[in-house]
């Protein structure tokens, strides 16, 4: 129960990697504020199962990460319900695959808002709470695309490189306050976000869906394996531990060796 008495706010935690983070932290006794989009009944099922499976307090706030007043309301709720936050995991993210000269303008704006600008807004609101507590952990889900690029992922690559840089700047500012800030950079993790891009990549590269999996997604991974949600979540748990106190400003690759080449 390493995180008993602590509370975490995790953006984009109604599915995929974010839900995995929530379950991993809750399994160590951490109270959780879930956030994300989805059908209310599905979200309530996740919220309830975290409370019953791990015996922690788990709430949900539906702040849309494109809307600053809603993000501010999420942190007001953290204050009233939990007296602040100890851990912030920025994880909400979307993807759109298209060539730059055909890239839909609304998709560019949404990716920059959700994947990058929201990270600034949550961080600026969480830092005073962590300073007050004299302890904090900020974990940003960047991506292998925070370190390298792929064609047709211009907006996502720009946003995730931005997250990587912002994480380093955050680490330098919060270090003296016993707060760390790190980015996790996964390669392909089997979630709906990945599943949904397969038909688009197949179309833009004129490939079958099986060729996309083997020749695009796993081609560069030395292990030829997808990363699992649980593997990403356990890395986050380690970053929350006391043993990770001096890991800050780091980019933690978990990509089967993809970015080693
Ligand atoms: P996912 O689609 O399952 O999860 C995305 C989460 O973000 C969901 O909870 C969704 O509701 C939420 N979200 C989307 N738009 C939102 C908005 N406007 N406001 C609030 N929440 C919003 O996908 P995932 O694969 O679990 O992705 C999670 C994170 O991991 C993303 O930042 C993604 O870029 C990153 N990532 C994923 C992979 C991968 O291979 N799956 C690899 C590297 C990085």
mmCIF file with all atom_site columns, C-alpha atoms and ligand atoms in Angstrom, residues 11-18 35-38 62-66 90-94 114-115 141-144 156 160 185-194 196-197, ligand 1:
data_model
loop_
_atom_site.group_PDB
_atom_site.id
_atom_site.type_symbol
_atom_site.label_atom_id
_atom_site.label_alt_id
_atom_site.label_comp_id
_atom_site.label_asym_id
_atom_site.label_entity_id
_atom_site.label_seq_id
_atom_site.pdbx_PDB_ins_code
_atom_site.Cartn_x
_atom_site.Cartn_y
_atom_site.Cartn_z
_atom_site.occupancy
_atom_site.B_iso_or_equiv
_atom_site.pdbx_formal_charge
_atom_site.auth_seq_id
_atom_site.auth_comp_id
_atom_site.auth_asym_id
_atom_site.auth_atom_id
_atom_site.pdbx_PDB_model_num
ATOM   1  C CA  . UNK A 1 11  ? -6.790  12.659 -17.433 1.00 0.00 ? 11  UNK A CA  1
ATOM   2  C CA  . UNK A 1 12  ? -8.157  10.350 -20.116 1.00 0.00 ? 12  UNK A CA  1
ATOM   3  C CA  . UNK A 1 13  ? -8.620  7.468  -17.706 1.00 0.00 ? 13  UNK A CA  1
ATOM   4  C CA  . UNK A 1 14  ? -11.994 6.141  -18.856 1.00 0.00 ? 14  UNK A CA  1
ATOM   5  C CA  . UNK A 1 15  ? -10.294 3.575  -21.130 1.00 0.00 ? 15  UNK A CA  1
ATOM   6  C CA  . UNK A 1 16  ? -6.985  2.189  -22.353 1.00 0.00 ? 16  UNK A CA  1
ATOM   7  C CA  . UNK A 1 17  ? -3.682  3.206  -20.775 1.00 0.00 ? 17  UNK A CA  1
ATOM   8  C CA  . UNK A 1 18  ? -5.341  5.790  -18.485 1.00 0.00 ? 18  UNK A CA  1
ATOM   9  C CA  . UNK A 1 35  ? -11.499 11.867 -16.232 1.00 0.00 ? 35  UNK A CA  1
ATOM   10 C CA  . UNK A 1 36  ? -12.358 11.323 -19.856 1.00 0.00 ? 36  UNK A CA  1
ATOM   11 C CA  . UNK A 1 37  ? -15.098 10.908 -22.392 1.00 0.00 ? 37  UNK A CA  1
ATOM   12 C CA  . UNK A 1 38  ? -17.474 8.005  -22.970 1.00 0.00 ? 38  UNK A CA  1
ATOM   13 C CA  . UNK A 1 62  ? -15.901 14.857 -17.137 1.00 0.00 ? 62  UNK A CA  1
ATOM   14 C CA  . UNK A 1 63  ? -13.751 17.937 -17.939 1.00 0.00 ? 63  UNK A CA  1
ATOM   15 C CA  . UNK A 1 64  ? -13.201 18.220 -21.680 1.00 0.00 ? 64  UNK A CA  1
ATOM   16 C CA  . UNK A 1 65  ? -9.456  18.816 -22.117 1.00 0.00 ? 65  UNK A CA  1
ATOM   17 C CA  . UNK A 1 66  ? -10.138 21.321 -24.917 1.00 0.00 ? 66  UNK A CA  1
ATOM   18 C CA  . UNK A 1 90  ? -1.624  13.639 -18.090 1.00 0.00 ? 90  UNK A CA  1
ATOM   19 C CA  . UNK A 1 91  ? -2.841  10.976 -20.431 1.00 0.00 ? 91  UNK A CA  1
ATOM   20 C CA  . UNK A 1 92  ? -5.818  12.240 -22.473 1.00 0.00 ? 92  UNK A CA  1
ATOM   21 C CA  . UNK A 1 93  ? -4.924  12.029 -26.119 1.00 0.00 ? 93  UNK A CA  1
ATOM   22 C CA  . UNK A 1 94  ? -6.294  11.636 -29.612 1.00 0.00 ? 94  UNK A CA  1
ATOM   23 C CA  . UNK A 1 114 ? -5.930  17.854 -25.887 1.00 0.00 ? 114 UNK A CA  1
ATOM   24 C CA  . UNK A 1 115 ? -2.463  16.302 -26.254 1.00 0.00 ? 115 UNK A CA  1
ATOM   25 C CA  . UNK A 1 141 ? 2.098   10.198 -21.409 1.00 0.00 ? 141 UNK A CA  1
ATOM   26 C CA  . UNK A 1 142 ? 4.193   11.328 -24.353 1.00 0.00 ? 142 UNK A CA  1
ATOM   27 C CA  . UNK A 1 143 ? 4.966   8.684  -26.982 1.00 0.00 ? 143 UNK A CA  1
ATOM   28 C CA  . UNK A 1 144 ? 7.696   7.229  -29.152 1.00 0.00 ? 144 UNK A CA  1
ATOM   29 C CA  . UNK A 1 156 ? 0.533   14.122 -33.008 1.00 0.00 ? 156 UNK A CA  1
ATOM   30 C CA  . UNK A 1 160 ? 4.083   14.731 -28.201 1.00 0.00 ? 160 UNK A CA  1
ATOM   31 C CA  . UNK A 1 185 ? 7.093   7.291  -24.198 1.00 0.00 ? 185 UNK A CA  1
ATOM   32 C CA  . UNK A 1 186 ? 5.313   4.104  -25.254 1.00 0.00 ? 186 UNK A CA  1
ATOM   33 C CA  . UNK A 1 187 ? 5.613   2.525  -28.666 1.00 0.00 ? 187 UNK A CA  1
ATOM   34 C CA  . UNK A 1 188 ? 2.486   0.801  -29.917 1.00 0.00 ? 188 UNK A CA  1
ATOM   35 C CA  . UNK A 1 189 ? 0.207   -0.291 -27.078 1.00 0.00 ? 189 UNK A CA  1
ATOM   36 C CA  . UNK A 1 190 ? -2.828  -2.344 -28.065 1.00 0.00 ? 190 UNK A CA  1
ATOM   37 C CA  . UNK A 1 191 ? -5.729  0.034  -27.229 1.00 0.00 ? 191 UNK A CA  1
ATOM   38 C CA  . UNK A 1 192 ? -8.706  1.455  -29.161 1.00 0.00 ? 192 UNK A CA  1
ATOM   39 C CA  . UNK A 1 193 ? -6.543  4.458  -30.156 1.00 0.00 ? 193 UNK A CA  1
ATOM   40 C CA  . UNK A 1 194 ? -4.229  2.079  -32.042 1.00 0.00 ? 194 UNK A CA  1
ATOM   41 C CA  . UNK A 1 196 ? -8.803  2.811  -34.849 1.00 0.00 ? 196 UNK A CA  1
ATOM   42 C CA  . UNK A 1 197 ? -5.761  4.024  -36.843 1.00 0.00 ? 197 UNK A CA  1
HETATM 43 P P1  . LIG B 2 .   ? -7.715  5.652  -25.569 1.00 0.00 ? 1   LIG B P1  1
HETATM 44 O O1  . LIG B 2 .   ? -8.456  6.227  -26.750 1.00 0.00 ? 1   LIG B O1  1
HETATM 45 O O2  . LIG B 2 .   ? -8.150  4.358  -25.014 1.00 0.00 ? 1   LIG B O2  1
HETATM 46 O O3  . LIG B 2 .   ? -7.661  6.708  -24.376 1.00 0.00 ? 1   LIG B O3  1
HETATM 47 C C1  . LIG B 2 .   ? -7.703  8.087  -24.561 1.00 0.00 ? 1   LIG B C1  1
HETATM 48 C C2  . LIG B 2 .   ? -8.351  8.710  -23.353 1.00 0.00 ? 1   LIG B C2  1
HETATM 49 O O4  . LIG B 2 .   ? -8.405  10.130 -23.549 1.00 0.00 ? 1   LIG B O4  1
HETATM 50 C C3  . LIG B 2 .   ? -9.803  8.243  -23.157 1.00 0.00 ? 1   LIG B C3  1
HETATM 51 O O5  . LIG B 2 .   ? -10.101 8.124  -21.789 1.00 0.00 ? 1   LIG B O5  1
HETATM 52 C C4  . LIG B 2 .   ? -10.597 9.393  -23.750 1.00 0.00 ? 1   LIG B C4  1
HETATM 53 O O6  . LIG B 2 .   ? -11.922 9.510  -23.230 1.00 0.00 ? 1   LIG B O6  1
HETATM 54 C C5  . LIG B 2 .   ? -9.733  10.566 -23.338 1.00 0.00 ? 1   LIG B C5  1
HETATM 55 N N1  . LIG B 2 .   ? -10.008 11.779 -24.093 1.00 0.00 ? 1   LIG B N1  1
HETATM 56 C C6  . LIG B 2 .   ? -10.026 11.957 -25.434 1.00 0.00 ? 1   LIG B C6  1
HETATM 57 N N2  . LIG B 2 .   ? -10.388 13.222 -25.732 1.00 0.00 ? 1   LIG B N2  1
HETATM 58 C C7  . LIG B 2 .   ? -10.589 13.853 -24.537 1.00 0.00 ? 1   LIG B C7  1
HETATM 59 C C8  . LIG B 2 .   ? -10.978 15.166 -24.178 1.00 0.00 ? 1   LIG B C8  1
HETATM 60 N N3  . LIG B 2 .   ? -11.258 16.103 -25.095 1.00 0.00 ? 1   LIG B N3  1
HETATM 61 N N4  . LIG B 2 .   ? -11.085 15.469 -22.860 1.00 0.00 ? 1   LIG B N4  1
HETATM 62 C C9  . LIG B 2 .   ? -10.846 14.536 -21.905 1.00 0.00 ? 1   LIG B C9  1
HETATM 63 N N5  . LIG B 2 .   ? -10.471 13.263 -22.205 1.00 0.00 ? 1   LIG B N5  1
HETATM 64 C C10 . LIG B 2 .   ? -10.342 12.942 -23.495 1.00 0.00 ? 1   LIG B C10 1
HETATM 65 O O7  . LIG B 2 .   ? -6.197  5.597  -26.056 1.00 0.00 ? 1   LIG B O7  1
HETATM 66 P P2  . LIG B 2 .   ? -4.831  5.141  -25.346 1.00 0.00 ? 1   LIG B P2  1
HETATM 67 O O8  . LIG B 2 .   ? -4.081  4.397  -26.368 1.00 0.00 ? 1   LIG B O8  1
HETATM 68 O O9  . LIG B 2 .   ? -5.070  4.538  -24.018 1.00 0.00 ? 1   LIG B O9  1
HETATM 69 O O10 . LIG B 2 .   ? -4.096  6.560  -25.205 1.00 0.00 ? 1   LIG B O10 1
HETATM 70 C C11 . LIG B 2 .   ? -3.784  7.148  -23.970 1.00 0.00 ? 1   LIG B C11 1
HETATM 71 C C12 . LIG B 2 .   ? -2.578  8.056  -24.150 1.00 0.00 ? 1   LIG B C12 1
HETATM 72 O O11 . LIG B 2 .   ? -1.452  7.269  -24.514 1.00 0.00 ? 1   LIG B O11 1
HETATM 73 C C13 . LIG B 2 .   ? -2.732  9.112  -25.247 1.00 0.00 ? 1   LIG B C13 1
HETATM 74 O O12 . LIG B 2 .   ? -2.166  10.327 -24.822 1.00 0.00 ? 1   LIG B O12 1
HETATM 75 C C14 . LIG B 2 .   ? -1.931  8.531  -26.389 1.00 0.00 ? 1   LIG B C14 1
HETATM 76 O O13 . LIG B 2 .   ? -1.464  9.517  -27.263 1.00 0.00 ? 1   LIG B O13 1
HETATM 77 C C15 . LIG B 2 .   ? -0.814  7.845  -25.633 1.00 0.00 ? 1   LIG B C15 1
HETATM 78 N N6  . LIG B 2 .   ? -0.091  6.814  -26.361 1.00 0.00 ? 1   LIG B N6  1
HETATM 79 C C16 . LIG B 2 .   ? -0.750  5.708  -26.801 1.00 0.00 ? 1   LIG B C16 1
HETATM 80 C C17 . LIG B 2 .   ? -0.035  4.739  -27.500 1.00 0.00 ? 1   LIG B C17 1
HETATM 81 C C18 . LIG B 2 .   ? -0.700  3.513  -28.032 1.00 0.00 ? 1   LIG B C18 1
HETATM 82 O O14 . LIG B 2 .   ? -0.058  2.801  -28.802 1.00 0.00 ? 1   LIG B O14 1
HETATM 83 N N7  . LIG B 2 .   ? -1.921  3.192  -27.650 1.00 0.00 ? 1   LIG B N7  1
HETATM 84 C C19 . LIG B 2 .   ? 1.335   4.907  -27.728 1.00 0.00 ? 1   LIG B C19 1
HETATM 85 C C20 . LIG B 2 .   ? 1.962   6.041  -27.248 1.00 0.00 ? 1   LIG B C20 1
HETATM 86 C C21 . LIG B 2 .   ? 1.243   6.989  -26.552 1.00 0.00 ? 1   LIG B C21 1
#
